[in-house]
mmCIF file of N, CA and C in Angstrom:
data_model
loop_
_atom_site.group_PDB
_atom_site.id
_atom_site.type_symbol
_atom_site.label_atom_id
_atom_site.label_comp_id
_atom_site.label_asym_id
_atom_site.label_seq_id
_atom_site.Cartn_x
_atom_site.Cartn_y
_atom_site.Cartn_z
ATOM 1 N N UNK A 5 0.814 -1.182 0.000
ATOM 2 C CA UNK A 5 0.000 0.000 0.000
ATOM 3 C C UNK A 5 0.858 1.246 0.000
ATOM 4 N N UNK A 6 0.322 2.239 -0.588
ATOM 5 C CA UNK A 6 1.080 3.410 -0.751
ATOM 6 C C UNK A 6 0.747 4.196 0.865
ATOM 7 N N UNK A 7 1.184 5.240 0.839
ATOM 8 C CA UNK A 7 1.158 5.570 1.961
ATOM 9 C C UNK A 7 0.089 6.842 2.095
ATOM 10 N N UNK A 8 -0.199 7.206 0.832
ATOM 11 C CA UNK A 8 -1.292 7.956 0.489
ATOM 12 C C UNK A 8 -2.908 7.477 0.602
ATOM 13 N N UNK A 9 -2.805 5.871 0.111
ATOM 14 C CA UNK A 9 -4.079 5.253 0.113
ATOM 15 C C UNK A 9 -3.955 4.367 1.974
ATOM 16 N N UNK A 10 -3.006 4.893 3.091
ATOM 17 C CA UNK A 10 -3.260 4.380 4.159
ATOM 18 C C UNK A 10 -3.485 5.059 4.824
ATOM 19 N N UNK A 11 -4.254 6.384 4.919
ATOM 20 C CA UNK A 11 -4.411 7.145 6.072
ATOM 21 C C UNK A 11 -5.654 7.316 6.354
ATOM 22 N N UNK A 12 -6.380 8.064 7.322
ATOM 23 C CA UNK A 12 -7.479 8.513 7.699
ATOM 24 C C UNK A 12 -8.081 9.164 6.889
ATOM 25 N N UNK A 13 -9.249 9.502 6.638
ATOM 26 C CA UNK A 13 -10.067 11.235 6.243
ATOM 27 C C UNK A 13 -9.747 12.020 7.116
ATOM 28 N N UNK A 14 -9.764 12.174 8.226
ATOM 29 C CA UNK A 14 -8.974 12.983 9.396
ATOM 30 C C UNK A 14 -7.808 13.601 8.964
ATOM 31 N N UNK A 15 -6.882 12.619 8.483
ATOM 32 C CA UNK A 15 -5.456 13.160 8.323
ATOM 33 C C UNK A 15 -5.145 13.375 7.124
ATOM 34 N N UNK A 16 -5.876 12.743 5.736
ATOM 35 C CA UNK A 16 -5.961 13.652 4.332
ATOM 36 C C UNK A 16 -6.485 15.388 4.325
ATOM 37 N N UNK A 17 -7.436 15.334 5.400
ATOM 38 C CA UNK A 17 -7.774 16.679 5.531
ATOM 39 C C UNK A 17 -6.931 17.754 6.361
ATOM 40 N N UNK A 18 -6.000 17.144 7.102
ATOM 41 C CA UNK A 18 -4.936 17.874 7.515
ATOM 42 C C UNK A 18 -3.868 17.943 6.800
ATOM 43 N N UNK A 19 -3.336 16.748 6.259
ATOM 44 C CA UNK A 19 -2.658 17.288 5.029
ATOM 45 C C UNK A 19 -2.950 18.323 3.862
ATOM 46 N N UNK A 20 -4.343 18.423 3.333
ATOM 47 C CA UNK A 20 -4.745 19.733 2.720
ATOM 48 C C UNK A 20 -4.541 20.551 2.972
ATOM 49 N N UNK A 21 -4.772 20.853 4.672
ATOM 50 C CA UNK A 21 -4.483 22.180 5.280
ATOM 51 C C UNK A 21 -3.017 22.527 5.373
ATOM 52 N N UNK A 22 -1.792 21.772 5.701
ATOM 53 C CA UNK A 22 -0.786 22.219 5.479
ATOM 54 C C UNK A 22 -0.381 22.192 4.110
ATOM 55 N N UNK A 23 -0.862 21.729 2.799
ATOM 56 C CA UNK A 23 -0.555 21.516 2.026
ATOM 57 C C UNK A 23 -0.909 23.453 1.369
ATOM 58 N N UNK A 24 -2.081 23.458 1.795
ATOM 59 C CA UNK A 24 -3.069 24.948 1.048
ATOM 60 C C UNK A 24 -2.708 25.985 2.229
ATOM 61 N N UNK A 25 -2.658 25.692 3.341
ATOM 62 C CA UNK A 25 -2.756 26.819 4.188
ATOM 63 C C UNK A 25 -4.189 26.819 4.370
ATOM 64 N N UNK A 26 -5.317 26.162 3.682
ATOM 65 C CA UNK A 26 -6.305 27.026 4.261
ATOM 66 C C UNK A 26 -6.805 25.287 5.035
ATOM 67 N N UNK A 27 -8.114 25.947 6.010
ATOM 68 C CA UNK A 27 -8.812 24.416 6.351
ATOM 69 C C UNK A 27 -9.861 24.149 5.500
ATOM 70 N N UNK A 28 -10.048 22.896 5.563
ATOM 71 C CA UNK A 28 -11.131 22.124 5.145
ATOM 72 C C UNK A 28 -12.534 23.203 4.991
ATOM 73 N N UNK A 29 -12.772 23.900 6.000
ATOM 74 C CA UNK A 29 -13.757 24.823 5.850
ATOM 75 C C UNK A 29 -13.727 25.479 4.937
ATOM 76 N N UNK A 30 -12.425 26.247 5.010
ATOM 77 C CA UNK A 30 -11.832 27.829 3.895
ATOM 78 C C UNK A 30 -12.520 27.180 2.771
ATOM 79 N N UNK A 31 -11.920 25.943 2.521
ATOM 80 C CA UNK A 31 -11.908 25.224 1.153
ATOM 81 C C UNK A 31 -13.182 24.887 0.148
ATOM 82 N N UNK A 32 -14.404 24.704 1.240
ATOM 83 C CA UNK A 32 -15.439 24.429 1.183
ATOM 84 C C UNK A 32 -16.093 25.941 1.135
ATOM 85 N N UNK A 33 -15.942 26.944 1.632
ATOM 86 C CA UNK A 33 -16.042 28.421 1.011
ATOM 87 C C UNK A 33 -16.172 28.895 -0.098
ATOM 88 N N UNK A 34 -14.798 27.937 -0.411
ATOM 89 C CA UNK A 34 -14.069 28.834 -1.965
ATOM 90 C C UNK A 34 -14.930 27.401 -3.089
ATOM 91 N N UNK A 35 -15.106 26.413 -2.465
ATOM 92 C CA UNK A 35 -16.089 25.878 -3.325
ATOM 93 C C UNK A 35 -17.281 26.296 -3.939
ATOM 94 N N UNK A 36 -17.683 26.496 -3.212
ATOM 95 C CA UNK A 36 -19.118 27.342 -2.618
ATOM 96 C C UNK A 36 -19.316 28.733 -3.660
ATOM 97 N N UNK A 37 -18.461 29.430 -3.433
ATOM 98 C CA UNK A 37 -18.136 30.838 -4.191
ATOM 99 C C UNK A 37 -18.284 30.559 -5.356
ATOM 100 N N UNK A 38 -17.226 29.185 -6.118
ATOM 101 C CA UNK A 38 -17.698 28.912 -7.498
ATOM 102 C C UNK A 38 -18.861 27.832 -7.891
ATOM 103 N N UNK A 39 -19.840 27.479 -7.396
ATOM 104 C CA UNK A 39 -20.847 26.677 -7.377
ATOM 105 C C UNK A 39 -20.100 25.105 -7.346
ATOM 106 N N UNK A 40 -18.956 24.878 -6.526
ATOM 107 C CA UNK A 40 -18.691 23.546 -6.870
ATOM 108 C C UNK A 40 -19.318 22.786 -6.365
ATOM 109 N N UNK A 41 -20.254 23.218 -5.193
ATOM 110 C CA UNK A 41 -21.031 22.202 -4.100
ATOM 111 C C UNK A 41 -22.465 21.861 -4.550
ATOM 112 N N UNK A 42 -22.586 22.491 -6.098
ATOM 113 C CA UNK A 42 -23.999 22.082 -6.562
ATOM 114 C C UNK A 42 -24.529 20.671 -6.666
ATOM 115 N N UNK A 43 -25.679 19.955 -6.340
ATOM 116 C CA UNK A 43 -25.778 19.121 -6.675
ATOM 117 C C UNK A 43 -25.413 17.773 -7.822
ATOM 118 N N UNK A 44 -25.131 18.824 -9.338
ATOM 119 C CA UNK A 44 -24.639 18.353 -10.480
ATOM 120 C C UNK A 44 -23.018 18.332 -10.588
ATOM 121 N N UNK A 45 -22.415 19.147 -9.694
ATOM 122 C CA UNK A 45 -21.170 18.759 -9.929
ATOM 123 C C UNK A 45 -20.538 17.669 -9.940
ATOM 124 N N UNK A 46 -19.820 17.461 -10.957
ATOM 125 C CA UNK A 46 -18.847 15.475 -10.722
ATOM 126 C C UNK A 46 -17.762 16.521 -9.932
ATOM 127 N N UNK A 47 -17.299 15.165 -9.556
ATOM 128 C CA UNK A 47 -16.255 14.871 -8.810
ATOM 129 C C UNK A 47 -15.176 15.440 -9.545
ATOM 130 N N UNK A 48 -14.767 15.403 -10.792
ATOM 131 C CA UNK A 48 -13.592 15.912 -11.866
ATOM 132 C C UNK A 48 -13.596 17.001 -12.012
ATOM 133 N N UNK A 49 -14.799 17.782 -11.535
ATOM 134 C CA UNK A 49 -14.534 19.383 -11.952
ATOM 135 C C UNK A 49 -13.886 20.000 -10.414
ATOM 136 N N UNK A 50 -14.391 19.028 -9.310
ATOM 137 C CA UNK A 50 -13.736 19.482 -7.963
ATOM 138 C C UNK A 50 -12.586 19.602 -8.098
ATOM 139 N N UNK A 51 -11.764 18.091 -8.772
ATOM 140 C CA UNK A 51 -10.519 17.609 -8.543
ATOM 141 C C UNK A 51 -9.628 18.258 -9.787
ATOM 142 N N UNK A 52 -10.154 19.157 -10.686
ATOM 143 C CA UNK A 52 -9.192 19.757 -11.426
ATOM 144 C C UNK A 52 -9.176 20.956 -10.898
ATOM 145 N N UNK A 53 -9.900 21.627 -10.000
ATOM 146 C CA UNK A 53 -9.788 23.371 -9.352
ATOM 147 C C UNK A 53 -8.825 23.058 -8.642
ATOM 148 N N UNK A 54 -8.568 21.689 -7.378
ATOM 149 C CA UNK A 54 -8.080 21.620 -6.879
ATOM 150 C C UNK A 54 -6.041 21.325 -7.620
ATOM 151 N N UNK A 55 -6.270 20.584 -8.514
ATOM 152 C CA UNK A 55 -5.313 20.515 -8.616
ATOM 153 C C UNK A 55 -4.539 21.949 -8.978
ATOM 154 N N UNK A 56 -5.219 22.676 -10.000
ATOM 155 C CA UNK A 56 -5.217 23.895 -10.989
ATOM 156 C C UNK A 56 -5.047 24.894 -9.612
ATOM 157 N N UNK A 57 -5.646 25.324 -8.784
ATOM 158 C CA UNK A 57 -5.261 26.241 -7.553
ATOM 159 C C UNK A 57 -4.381 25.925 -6.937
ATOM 160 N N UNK A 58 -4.276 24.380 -6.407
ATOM 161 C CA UNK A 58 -3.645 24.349 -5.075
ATOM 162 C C UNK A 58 -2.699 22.927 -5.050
ATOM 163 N N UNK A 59 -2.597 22.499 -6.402
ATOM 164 C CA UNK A 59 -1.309 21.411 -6.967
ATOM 165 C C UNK A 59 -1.880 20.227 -6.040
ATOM 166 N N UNK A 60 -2.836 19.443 -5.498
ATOM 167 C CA UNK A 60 -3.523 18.876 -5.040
ATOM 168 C C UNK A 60 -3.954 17.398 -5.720
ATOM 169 N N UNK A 61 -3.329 16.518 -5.182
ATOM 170 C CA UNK A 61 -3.124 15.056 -5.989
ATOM 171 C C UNK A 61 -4.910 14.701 -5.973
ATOM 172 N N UNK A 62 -4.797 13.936 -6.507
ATOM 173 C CA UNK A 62 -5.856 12.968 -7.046
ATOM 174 C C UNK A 62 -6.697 12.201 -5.392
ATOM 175 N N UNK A 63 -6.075 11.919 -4.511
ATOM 176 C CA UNK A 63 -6.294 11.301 -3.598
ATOM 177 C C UNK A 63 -6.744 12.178 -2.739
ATOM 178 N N UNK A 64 -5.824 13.145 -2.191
ATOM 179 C CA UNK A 64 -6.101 14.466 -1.090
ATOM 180 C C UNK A 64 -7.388 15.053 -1.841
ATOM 181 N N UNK A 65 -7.516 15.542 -2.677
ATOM 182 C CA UNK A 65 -8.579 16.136 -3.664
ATOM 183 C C UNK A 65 -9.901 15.046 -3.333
ATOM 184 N N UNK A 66 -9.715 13.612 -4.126
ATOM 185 C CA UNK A 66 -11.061 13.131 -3.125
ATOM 186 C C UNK A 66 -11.685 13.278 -1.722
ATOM 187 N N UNK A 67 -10.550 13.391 -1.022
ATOM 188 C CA UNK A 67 -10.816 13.291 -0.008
ATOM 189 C C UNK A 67 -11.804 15.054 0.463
ATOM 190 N N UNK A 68 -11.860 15.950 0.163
ATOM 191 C CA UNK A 68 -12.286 17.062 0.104
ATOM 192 C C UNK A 68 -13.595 16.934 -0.862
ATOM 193 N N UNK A 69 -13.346 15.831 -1.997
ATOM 194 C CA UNK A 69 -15.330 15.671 -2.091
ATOM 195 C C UNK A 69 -15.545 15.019 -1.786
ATOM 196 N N UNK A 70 -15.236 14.480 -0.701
ATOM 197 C CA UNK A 70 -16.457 13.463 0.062
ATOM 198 C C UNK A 70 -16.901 14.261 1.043
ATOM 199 N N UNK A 71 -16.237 15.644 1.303
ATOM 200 C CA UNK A 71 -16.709 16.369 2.131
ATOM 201 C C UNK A 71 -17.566 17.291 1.545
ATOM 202 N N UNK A 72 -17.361 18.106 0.691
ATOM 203 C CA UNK A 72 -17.994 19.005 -0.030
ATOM 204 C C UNK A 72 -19.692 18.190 -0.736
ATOM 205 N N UNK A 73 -19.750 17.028 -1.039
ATOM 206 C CA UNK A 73 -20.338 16.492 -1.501
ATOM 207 C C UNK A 73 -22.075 16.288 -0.393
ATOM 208 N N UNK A 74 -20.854 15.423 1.020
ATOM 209 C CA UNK A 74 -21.474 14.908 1.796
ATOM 210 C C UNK A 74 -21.871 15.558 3.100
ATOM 211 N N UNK A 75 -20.660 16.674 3.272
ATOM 212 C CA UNK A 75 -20.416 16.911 4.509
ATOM 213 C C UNK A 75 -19.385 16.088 5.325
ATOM 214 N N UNK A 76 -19.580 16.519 6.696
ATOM 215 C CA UNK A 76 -18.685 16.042 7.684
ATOM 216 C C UNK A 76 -18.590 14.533 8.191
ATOM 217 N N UNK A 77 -19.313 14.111 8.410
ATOM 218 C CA UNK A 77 -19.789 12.670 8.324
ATOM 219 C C UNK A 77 -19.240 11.588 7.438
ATOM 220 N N UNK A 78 -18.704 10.610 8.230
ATOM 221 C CA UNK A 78 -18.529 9.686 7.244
ATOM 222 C C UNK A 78 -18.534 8.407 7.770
ATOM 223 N N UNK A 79 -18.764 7.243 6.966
ATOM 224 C CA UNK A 79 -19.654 6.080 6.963
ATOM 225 C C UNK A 79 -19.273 5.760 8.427
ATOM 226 N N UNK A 80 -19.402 4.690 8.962
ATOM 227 C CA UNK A 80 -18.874 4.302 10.389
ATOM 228 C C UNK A 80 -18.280 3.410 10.054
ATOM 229 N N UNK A 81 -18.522 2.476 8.986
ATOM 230 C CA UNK A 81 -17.635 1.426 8.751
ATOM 231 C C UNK A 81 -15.867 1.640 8.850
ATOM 232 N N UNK A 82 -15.670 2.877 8.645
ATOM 233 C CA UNK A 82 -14.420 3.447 8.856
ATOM 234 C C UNK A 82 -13.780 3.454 10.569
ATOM 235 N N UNK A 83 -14.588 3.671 11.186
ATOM 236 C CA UNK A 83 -14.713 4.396 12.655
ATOM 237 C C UNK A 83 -13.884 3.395 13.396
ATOM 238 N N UNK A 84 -13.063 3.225 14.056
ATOM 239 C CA UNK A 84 -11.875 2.601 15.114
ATOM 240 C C UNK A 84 -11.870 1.119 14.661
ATOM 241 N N UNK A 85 -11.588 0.949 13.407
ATOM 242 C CA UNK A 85 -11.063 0.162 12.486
ATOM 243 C C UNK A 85 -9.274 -0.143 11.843
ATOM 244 N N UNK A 86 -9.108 -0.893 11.739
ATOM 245 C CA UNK A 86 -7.129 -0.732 11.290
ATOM 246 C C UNK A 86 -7.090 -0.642 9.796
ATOM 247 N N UNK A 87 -8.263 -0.342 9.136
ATOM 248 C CA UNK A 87 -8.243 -0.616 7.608
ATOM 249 C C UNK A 87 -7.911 0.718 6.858
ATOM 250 N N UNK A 88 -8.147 1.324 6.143
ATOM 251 C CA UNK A 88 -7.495 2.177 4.929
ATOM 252 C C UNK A 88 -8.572 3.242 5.690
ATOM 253 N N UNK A 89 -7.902 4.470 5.672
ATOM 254 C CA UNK A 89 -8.850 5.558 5.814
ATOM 255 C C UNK A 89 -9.768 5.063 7.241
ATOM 256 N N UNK A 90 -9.149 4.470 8.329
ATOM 257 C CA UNK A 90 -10.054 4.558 9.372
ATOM 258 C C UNK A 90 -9.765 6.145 10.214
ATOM 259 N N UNK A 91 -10.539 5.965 11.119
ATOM 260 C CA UNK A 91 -10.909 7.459 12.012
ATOM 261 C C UNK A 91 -11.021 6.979 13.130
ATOM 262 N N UNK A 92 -11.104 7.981 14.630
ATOM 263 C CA UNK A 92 -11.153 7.619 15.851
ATOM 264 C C UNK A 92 -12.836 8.369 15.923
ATOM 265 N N UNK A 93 -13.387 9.019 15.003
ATOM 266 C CA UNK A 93 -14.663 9.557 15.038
ATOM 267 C C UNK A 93 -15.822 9.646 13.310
ATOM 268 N N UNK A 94 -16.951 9.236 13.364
ATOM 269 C CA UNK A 94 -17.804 9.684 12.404
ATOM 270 C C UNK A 94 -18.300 11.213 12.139
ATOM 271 N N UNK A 95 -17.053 12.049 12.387
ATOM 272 C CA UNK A 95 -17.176 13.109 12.335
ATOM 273 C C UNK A 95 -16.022 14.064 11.909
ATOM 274 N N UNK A 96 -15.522 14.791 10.584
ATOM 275 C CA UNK A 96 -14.404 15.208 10.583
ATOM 276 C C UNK A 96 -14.317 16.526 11.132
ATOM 277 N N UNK A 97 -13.262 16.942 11.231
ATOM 278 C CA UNK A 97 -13.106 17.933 11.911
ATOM 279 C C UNK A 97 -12.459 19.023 10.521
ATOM 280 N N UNK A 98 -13.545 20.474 10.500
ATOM 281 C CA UNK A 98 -13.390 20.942 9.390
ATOM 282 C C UNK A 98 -12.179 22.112 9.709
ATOM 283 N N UNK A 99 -12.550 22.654 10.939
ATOM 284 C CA UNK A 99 -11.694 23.703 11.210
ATOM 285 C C UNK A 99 -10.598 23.995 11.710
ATOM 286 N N UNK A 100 -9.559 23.378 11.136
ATOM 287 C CA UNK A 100 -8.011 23.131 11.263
ATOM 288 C C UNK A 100 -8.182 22.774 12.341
ATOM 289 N N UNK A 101 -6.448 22.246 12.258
ATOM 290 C CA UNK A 101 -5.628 21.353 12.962
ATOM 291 C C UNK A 101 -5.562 22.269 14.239
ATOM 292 N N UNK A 102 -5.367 23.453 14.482
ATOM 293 C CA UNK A 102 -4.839 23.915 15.805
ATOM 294 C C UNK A 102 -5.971 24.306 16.730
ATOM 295 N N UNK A 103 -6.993 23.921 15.868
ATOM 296 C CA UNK A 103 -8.601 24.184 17.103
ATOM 297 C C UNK A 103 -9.267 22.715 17.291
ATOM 298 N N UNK A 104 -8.742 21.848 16.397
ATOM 299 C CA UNK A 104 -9.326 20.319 16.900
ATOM 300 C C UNK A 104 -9.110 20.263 18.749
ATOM 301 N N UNK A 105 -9.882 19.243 18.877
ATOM 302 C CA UNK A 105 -10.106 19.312 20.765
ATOM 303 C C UNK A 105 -9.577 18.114 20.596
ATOM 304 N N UNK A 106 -8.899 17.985 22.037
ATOM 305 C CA UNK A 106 -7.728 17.251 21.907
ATOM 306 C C UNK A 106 -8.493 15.722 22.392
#
């Protein structure tokens, strides 16, 4: 496994944030601003702004529409699991890394 396809949604979304500077929120803003959060949007028009703004791989970029798409929430099947993309919560945390509760 790569080391990209072994992490959390938790921690793809913190990698965005140091990656962009902005958080998960900002991001979902600036979505927003250009209608990316419309119902009809695919997934490819997310993942080329992202790349095209903010040099944003293919993987980190999904990981930001499953948020934009879905929201914060995500399946439980993930939830205190050892498998690909598990989490310690069904809930991501949008607003950076330095206000998450510890």
């Amino acid at each position: 496994m790569t080391e990209e396809t072994d992490m959390s949604f938790q921690a793809y979304l913190d990698n965005i944030e140091t990656k962009t500077g902005k958080t998960p929120r900002e991001l979902l803003a600036l979505a927003a601003d250009r209608g990316l959060d419309a119902p009809g949007v695919k997934a490819g028009a997310i993942v080329d702004w992202l790349k095209a703004d903010f040099d944003l791989g293919r993987g980190h970029a999904m990981a930001l529409v499953h948020v934009i798409k879905n929201g914060p929430k995500i399946p439980g099947k993930h939830v205190g699991t050892t498998g690909n993309h598990r989490d310690d919560s069904d809930t991501l945390w949008l607003d950076g890394k330095a206000t998450r509760p510890a």
